[in-house]
PDB file of C-alpha atoms in Angstrom:
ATOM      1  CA  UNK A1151     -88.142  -6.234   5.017  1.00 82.00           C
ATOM      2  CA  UNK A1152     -88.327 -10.191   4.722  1.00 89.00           C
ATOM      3  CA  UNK A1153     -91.627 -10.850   3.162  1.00 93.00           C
ATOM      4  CA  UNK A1154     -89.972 -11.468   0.154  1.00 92.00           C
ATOM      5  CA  UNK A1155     -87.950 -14.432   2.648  1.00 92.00           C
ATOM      6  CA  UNK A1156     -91.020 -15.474   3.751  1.00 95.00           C
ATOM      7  CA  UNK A1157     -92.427 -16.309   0.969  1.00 96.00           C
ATOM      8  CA  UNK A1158     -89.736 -18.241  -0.649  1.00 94.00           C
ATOM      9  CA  UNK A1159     -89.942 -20.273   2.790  1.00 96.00           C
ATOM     10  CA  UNK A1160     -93.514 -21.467   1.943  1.00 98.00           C
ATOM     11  CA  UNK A1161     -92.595 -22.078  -1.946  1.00 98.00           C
ATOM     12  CA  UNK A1162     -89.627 -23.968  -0.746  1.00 96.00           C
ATOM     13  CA  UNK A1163     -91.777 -26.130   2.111  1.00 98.00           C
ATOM     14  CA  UNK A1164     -94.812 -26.891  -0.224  1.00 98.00           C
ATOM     15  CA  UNK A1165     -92.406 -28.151  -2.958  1.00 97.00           C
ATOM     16  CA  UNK A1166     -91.283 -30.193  -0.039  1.00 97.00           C
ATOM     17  CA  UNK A1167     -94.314 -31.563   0.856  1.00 98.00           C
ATOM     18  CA  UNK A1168     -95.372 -32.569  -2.920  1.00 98.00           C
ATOM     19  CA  UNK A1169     -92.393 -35.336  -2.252  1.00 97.00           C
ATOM     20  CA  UNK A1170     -93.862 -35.817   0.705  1.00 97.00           C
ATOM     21  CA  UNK A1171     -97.838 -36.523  -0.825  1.00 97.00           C
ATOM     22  CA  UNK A1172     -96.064 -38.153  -3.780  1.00 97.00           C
ATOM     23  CA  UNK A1173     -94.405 -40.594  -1.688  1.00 96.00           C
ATOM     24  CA  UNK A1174     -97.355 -41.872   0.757  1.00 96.00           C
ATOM     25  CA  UNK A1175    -100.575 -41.140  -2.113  1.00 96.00           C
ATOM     26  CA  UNK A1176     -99.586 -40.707  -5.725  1.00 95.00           C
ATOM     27  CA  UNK A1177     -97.926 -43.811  -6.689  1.00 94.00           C
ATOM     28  CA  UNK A1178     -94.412 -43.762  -4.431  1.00 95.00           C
ATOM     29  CA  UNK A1179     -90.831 -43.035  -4.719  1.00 95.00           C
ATOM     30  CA  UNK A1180     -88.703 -45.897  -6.309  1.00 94.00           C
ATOM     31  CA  UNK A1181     -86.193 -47.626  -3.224  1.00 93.00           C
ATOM     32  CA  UNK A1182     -83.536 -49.262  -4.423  1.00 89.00           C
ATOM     33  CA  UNK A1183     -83.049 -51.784  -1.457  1.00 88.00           C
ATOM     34  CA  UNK A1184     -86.048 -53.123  -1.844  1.00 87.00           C
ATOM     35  CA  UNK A1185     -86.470 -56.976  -2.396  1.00 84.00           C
ATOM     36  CA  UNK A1186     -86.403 -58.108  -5.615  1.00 78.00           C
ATOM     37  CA  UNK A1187     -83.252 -55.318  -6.866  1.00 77.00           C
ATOM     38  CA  UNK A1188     -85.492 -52.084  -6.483  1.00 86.00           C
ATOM     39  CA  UNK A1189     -88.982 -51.442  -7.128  1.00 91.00           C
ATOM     40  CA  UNK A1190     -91.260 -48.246  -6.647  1.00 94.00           C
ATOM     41  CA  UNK A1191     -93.227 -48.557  -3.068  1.00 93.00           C
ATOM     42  CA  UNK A1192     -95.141 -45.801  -1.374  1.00 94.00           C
ATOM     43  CA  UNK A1193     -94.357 -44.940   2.092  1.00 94.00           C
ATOM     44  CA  UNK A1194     -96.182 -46.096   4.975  1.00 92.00           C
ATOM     45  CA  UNK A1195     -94.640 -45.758   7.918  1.00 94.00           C
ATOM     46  CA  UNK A1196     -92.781 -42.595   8.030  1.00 94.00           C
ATOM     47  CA  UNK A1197     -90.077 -41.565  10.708  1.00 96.00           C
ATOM     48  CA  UNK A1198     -91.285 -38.644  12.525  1.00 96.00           C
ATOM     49  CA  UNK A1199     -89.004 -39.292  15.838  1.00 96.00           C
ATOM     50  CA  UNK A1200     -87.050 -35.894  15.786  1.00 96.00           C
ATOM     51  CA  UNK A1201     -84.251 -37.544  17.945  1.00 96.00           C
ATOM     52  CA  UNK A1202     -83.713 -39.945  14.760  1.00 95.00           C
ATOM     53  CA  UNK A1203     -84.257 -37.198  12.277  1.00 95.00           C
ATOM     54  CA  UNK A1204     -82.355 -34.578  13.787  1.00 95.00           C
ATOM     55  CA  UNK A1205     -79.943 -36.956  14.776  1.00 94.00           C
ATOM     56  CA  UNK A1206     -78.917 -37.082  11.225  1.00 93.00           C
ATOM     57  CA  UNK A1207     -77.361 -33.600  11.713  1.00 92.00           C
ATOM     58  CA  UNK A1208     -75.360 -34.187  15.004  1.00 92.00           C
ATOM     59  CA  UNK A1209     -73.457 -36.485  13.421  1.00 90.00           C
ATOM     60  CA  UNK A1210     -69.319 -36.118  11.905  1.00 88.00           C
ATOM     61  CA  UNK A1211     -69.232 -35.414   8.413  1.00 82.00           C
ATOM     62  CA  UNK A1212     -66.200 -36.799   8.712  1.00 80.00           C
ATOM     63  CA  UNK A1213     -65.197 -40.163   8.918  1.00 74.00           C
ATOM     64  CA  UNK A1214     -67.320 -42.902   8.643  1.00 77.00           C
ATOM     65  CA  UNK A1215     -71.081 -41.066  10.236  1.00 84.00           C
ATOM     66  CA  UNK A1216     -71.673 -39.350   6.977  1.00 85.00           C
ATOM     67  CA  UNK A1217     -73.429 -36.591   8.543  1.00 88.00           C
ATOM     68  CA  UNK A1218     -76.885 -36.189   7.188  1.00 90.00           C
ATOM     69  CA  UNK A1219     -75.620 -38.180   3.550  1.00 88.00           C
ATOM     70  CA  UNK A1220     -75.603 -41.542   5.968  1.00 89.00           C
ATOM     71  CA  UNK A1221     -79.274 -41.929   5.597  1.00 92.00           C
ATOM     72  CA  UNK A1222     -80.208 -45.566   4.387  1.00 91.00           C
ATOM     73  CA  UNK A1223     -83.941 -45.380   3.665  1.00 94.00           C
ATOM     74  CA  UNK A1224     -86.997 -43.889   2.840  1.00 95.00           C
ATOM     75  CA  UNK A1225     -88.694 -43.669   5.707  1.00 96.00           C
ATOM     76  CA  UNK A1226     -86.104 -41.571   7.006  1.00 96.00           C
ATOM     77  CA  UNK A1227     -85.842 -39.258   4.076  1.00 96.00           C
ATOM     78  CA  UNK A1228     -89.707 -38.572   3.671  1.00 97.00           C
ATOM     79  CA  UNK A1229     -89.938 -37.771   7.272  1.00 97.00           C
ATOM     80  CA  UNK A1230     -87.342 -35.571   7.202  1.00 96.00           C
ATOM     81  CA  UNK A1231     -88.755 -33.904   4.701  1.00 97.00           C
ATOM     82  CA  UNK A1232     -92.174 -33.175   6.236  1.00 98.00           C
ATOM     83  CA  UNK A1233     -89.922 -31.887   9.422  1.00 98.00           C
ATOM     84  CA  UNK A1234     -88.441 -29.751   6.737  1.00 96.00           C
ATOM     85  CA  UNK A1235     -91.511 -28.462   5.197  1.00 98.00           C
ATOM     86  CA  UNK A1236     -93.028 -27.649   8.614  1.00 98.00           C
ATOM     87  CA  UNK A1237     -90.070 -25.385   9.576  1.00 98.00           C
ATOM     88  CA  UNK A1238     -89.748 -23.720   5.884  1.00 97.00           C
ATOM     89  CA  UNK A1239     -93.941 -22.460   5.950  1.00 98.00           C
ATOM     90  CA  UNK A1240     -93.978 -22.147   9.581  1.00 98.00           C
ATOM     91  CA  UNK A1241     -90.816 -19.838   9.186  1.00 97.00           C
ATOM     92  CA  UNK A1242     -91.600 -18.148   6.209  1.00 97.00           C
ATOM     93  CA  UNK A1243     -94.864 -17.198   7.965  1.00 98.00           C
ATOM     94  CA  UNK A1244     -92.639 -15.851  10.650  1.00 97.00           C
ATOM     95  CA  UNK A1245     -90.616 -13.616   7.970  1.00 95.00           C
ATOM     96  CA  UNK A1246     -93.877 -12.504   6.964  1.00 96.00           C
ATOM     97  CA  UNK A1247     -95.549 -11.283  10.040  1.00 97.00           C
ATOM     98  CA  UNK A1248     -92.085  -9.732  11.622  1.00 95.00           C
ATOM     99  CA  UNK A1249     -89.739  -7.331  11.092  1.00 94.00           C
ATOM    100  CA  UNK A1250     -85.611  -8.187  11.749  1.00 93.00           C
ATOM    101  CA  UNK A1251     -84.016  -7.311  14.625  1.00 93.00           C
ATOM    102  CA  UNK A1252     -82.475  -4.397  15.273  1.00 94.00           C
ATOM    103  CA  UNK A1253     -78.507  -5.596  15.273  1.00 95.00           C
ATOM    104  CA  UNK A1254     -79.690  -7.721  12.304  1.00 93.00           C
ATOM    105  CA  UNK A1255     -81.010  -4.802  10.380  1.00 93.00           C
ATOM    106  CA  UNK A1256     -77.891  -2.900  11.071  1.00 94.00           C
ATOM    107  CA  UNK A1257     -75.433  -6.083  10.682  1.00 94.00           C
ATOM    108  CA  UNK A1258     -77.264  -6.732   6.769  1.00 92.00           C
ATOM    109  CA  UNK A1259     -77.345  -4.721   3.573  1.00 93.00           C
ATOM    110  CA  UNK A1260     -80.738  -4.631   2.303  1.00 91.00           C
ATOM    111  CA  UNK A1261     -81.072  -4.692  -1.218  1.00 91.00           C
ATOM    112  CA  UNK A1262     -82.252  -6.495  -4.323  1.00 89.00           C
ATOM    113  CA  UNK A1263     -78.813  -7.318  -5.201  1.00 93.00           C
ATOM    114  CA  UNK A1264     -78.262  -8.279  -1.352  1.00 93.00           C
ATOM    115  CA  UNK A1265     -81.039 -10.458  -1.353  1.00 91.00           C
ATOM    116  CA  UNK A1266     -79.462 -12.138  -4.421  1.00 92.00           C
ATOM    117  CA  UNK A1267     -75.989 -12.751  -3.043  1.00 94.00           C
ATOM    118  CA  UNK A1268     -77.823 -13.985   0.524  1.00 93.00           C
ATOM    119  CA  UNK A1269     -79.857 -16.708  -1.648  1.00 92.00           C
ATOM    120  CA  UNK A1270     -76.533 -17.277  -4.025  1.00 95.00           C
ATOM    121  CA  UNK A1271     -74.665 -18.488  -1.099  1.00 95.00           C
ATOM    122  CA  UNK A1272     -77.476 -20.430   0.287  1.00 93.00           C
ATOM    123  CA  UNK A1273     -77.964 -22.214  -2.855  1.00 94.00           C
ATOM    124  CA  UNK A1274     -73.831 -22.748  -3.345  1.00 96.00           C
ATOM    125  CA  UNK A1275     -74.598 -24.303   0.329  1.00 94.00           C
ATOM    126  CA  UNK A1276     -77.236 -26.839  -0.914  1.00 91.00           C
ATOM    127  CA  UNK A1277     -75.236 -27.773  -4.111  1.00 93.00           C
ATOM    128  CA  UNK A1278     -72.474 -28.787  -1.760  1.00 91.00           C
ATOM    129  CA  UNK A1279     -74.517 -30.983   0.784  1.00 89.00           C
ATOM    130  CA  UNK A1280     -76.336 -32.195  -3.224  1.00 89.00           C
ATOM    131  CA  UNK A1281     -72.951 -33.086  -4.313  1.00 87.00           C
ATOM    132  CA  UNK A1282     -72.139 -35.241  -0.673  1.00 84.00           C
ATOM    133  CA  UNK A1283     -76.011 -36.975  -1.357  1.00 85.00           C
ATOM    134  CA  UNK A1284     -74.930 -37.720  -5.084  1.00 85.00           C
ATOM    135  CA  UNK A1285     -71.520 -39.358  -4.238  1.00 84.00           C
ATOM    136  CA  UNK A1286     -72.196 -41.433  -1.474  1.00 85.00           C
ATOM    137  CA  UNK A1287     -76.116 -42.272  -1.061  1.00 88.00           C
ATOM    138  CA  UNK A1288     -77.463 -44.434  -3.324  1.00 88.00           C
ATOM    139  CA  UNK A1289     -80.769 -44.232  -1.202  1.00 92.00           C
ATOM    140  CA  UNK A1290     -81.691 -40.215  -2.426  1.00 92.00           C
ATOM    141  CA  UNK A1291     -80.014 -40.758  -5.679  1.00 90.00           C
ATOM    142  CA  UNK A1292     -79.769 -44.353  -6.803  1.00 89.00           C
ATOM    143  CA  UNK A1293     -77.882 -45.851  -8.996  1.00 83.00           C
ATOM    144  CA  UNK A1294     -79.684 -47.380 -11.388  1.00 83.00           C
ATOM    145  CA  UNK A1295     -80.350 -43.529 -12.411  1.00 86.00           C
ATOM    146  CA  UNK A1296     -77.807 -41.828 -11.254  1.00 83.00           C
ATOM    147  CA  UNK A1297     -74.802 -43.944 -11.859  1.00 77.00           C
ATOM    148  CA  UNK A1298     -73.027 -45.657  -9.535  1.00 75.00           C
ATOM    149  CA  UNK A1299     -71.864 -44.397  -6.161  1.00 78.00           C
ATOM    150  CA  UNK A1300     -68.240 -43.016  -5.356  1.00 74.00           C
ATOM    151  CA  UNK A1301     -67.671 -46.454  -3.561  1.00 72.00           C
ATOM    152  CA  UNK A1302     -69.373 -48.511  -6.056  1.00 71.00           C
ATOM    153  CA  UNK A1303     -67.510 -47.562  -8.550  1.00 70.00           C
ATOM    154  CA  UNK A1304     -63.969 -48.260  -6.492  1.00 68.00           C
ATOM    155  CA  UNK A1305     -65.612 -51.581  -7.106  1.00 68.00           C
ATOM    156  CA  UNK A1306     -66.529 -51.563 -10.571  1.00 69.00           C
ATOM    157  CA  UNK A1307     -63.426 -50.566 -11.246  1.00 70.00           C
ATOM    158  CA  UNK A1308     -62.016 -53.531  -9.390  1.00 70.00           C
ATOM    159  CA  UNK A1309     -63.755 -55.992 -10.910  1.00 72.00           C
ATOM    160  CA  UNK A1310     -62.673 -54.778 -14.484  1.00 72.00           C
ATOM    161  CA  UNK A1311     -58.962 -54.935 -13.542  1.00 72.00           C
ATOM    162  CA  UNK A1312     -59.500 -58.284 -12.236  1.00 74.00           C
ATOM    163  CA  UNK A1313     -61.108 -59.422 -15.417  1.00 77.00           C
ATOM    164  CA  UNK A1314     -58.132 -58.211 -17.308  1.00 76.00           C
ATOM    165  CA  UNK A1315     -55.478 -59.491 -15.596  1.00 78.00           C
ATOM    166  CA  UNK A1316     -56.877 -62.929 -15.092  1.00 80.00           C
ATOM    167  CA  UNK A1317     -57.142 -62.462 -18.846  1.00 82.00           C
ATOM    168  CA  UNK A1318     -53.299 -62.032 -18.882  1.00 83.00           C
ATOM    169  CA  UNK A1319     -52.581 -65.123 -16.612  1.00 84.00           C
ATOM    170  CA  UNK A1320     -52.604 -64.020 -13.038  1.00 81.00           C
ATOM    171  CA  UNK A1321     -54.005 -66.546 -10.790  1.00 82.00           C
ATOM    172  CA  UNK A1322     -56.609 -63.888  -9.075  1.00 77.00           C
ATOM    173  CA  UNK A1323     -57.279 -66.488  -6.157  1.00 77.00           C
ATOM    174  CA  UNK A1324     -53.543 -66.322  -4.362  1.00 80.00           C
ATOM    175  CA  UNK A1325     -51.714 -62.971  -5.771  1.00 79.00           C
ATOM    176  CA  UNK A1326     -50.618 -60.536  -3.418  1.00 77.00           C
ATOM    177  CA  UNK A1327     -50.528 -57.174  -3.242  1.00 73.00           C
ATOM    178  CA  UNK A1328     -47.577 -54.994  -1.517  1.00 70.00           C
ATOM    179  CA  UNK A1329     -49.176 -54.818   1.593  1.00 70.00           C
ATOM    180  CA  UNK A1330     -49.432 -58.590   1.388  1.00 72.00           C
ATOM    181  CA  UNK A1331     -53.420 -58.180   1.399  1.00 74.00           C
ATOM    182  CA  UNK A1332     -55.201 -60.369  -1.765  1.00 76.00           C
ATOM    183  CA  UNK A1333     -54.422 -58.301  -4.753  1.00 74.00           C
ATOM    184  CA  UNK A1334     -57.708 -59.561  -6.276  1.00 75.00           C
ATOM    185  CA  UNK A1335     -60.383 -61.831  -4.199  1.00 79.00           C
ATOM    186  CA  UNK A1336     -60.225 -62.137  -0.270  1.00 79.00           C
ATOM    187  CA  UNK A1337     -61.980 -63.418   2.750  1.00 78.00           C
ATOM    188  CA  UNK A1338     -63.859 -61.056   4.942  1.00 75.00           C
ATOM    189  CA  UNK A1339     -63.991 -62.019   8.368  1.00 77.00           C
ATOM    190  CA  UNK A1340     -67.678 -63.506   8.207  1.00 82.00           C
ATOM    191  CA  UNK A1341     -66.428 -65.897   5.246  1.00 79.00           C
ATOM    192  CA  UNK A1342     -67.196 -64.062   2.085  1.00 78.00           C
ATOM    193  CA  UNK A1343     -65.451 -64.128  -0.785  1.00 77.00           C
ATOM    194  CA  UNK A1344     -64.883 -60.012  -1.187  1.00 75.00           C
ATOM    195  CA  UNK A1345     -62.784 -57.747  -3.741  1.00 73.00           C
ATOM    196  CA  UNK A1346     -58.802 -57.679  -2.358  1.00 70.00           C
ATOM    197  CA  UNK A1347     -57.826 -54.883  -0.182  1.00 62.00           C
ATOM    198  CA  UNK A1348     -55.737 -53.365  -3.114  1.00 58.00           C
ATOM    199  CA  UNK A1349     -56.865 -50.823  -5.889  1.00 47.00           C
ATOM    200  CA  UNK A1350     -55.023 -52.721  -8.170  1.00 42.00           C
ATOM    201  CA  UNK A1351     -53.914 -49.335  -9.909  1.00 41.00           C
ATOM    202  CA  UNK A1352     -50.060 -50.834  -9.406  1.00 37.00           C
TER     203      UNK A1352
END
């Protein structure tokens, strides 16, 4: 009754681990915090530690943990990905050689068109944890292909009114906002000159 699971599983986890091969043999996986401003590396050291990988998961999506879109390298995202691999052929394998349980044979429809919804809502699943990757982590997706991040371009967007209005004669070193934060530049408190605490859309 799931073979047709099962093997899906295994498609999924070897497409998993062809990121995984491409990223320690076959020339690497391009990390944009690398020194120099980005450059392709391969993996050598991945994470493996399923504390650290799983960890990932047990953390707020809300807030500032980020849930699993807080990952900040490639070590971390290659490893999770053989973890990932593992579980999709070990469990399609599983699908394969079992049959469902009884109250889940009774509790499911099964049908083509069943199958399809299941796999619809699974993928509608993905797309939405995609769409968290996409805005946030410029690790996974980075931005010198992807565009810029959602926080990235807060600042882009910054620096262009800045640029404008100093055009216009505001002195961008001393003007205020309303909350009486800079409206432009600032000091952060280890001494760096930062974009104000304003969105300067006022």
């Amino acid at each position: 009754m799931t073979t047709i699971l099962g093997i899906h599983l295994i498609l999924l986890g070897l497409g998993t681990f062809l990121l995984v091969f491409k990223a320690l043999y076959f020339g690497g996986l391009y990390d944009t915090w690398a020194p120099g401003g980005g450059d392709v590396r391969e993996i050598t050291n991945l994470t493996l530690s399923p504390s650290i990988i799983f960890g990932y998961l047990l953390k707020s999506p809300f807030g500032g943990e980020g849930w699993i879109a807080s990952v900040d390298n490639l070590e971390d995202i290659v490893g999770g990905h053989v973890w990932l691999g593992s579980i999709c052929v070990f469990g399609g394998i599983w699908h394969i050689l079992t049959k469902p349980f009884a109250w889940a044979r009774r509790a499911f429809v099964w049908s083509g068109k069943a199958y399809l919804s299941y796999s619809l809502g699974a993928l509608s699943i993905f797309g939405f944890t995609a769409c968290c990757f996409v805005w946030f982590n410029n690790t996974a997706y980075p931005s010198e292909f992807y565009g810029p991040t959602s926080p990235e371009a807060s600042q882009a967007q910054a620096f262009t009114f800045l640029v404008r209005d100093q055009r216009l004669g505001a002195n961008i070193g001393s003007a205020q906002g309303p909350t009486g934060l800079g409206k432009y530049l600032m000091r952060s408190p280890t001494g760096e000159i930062i974009f104000g605490g304003e969105t300067m859309r006022f």
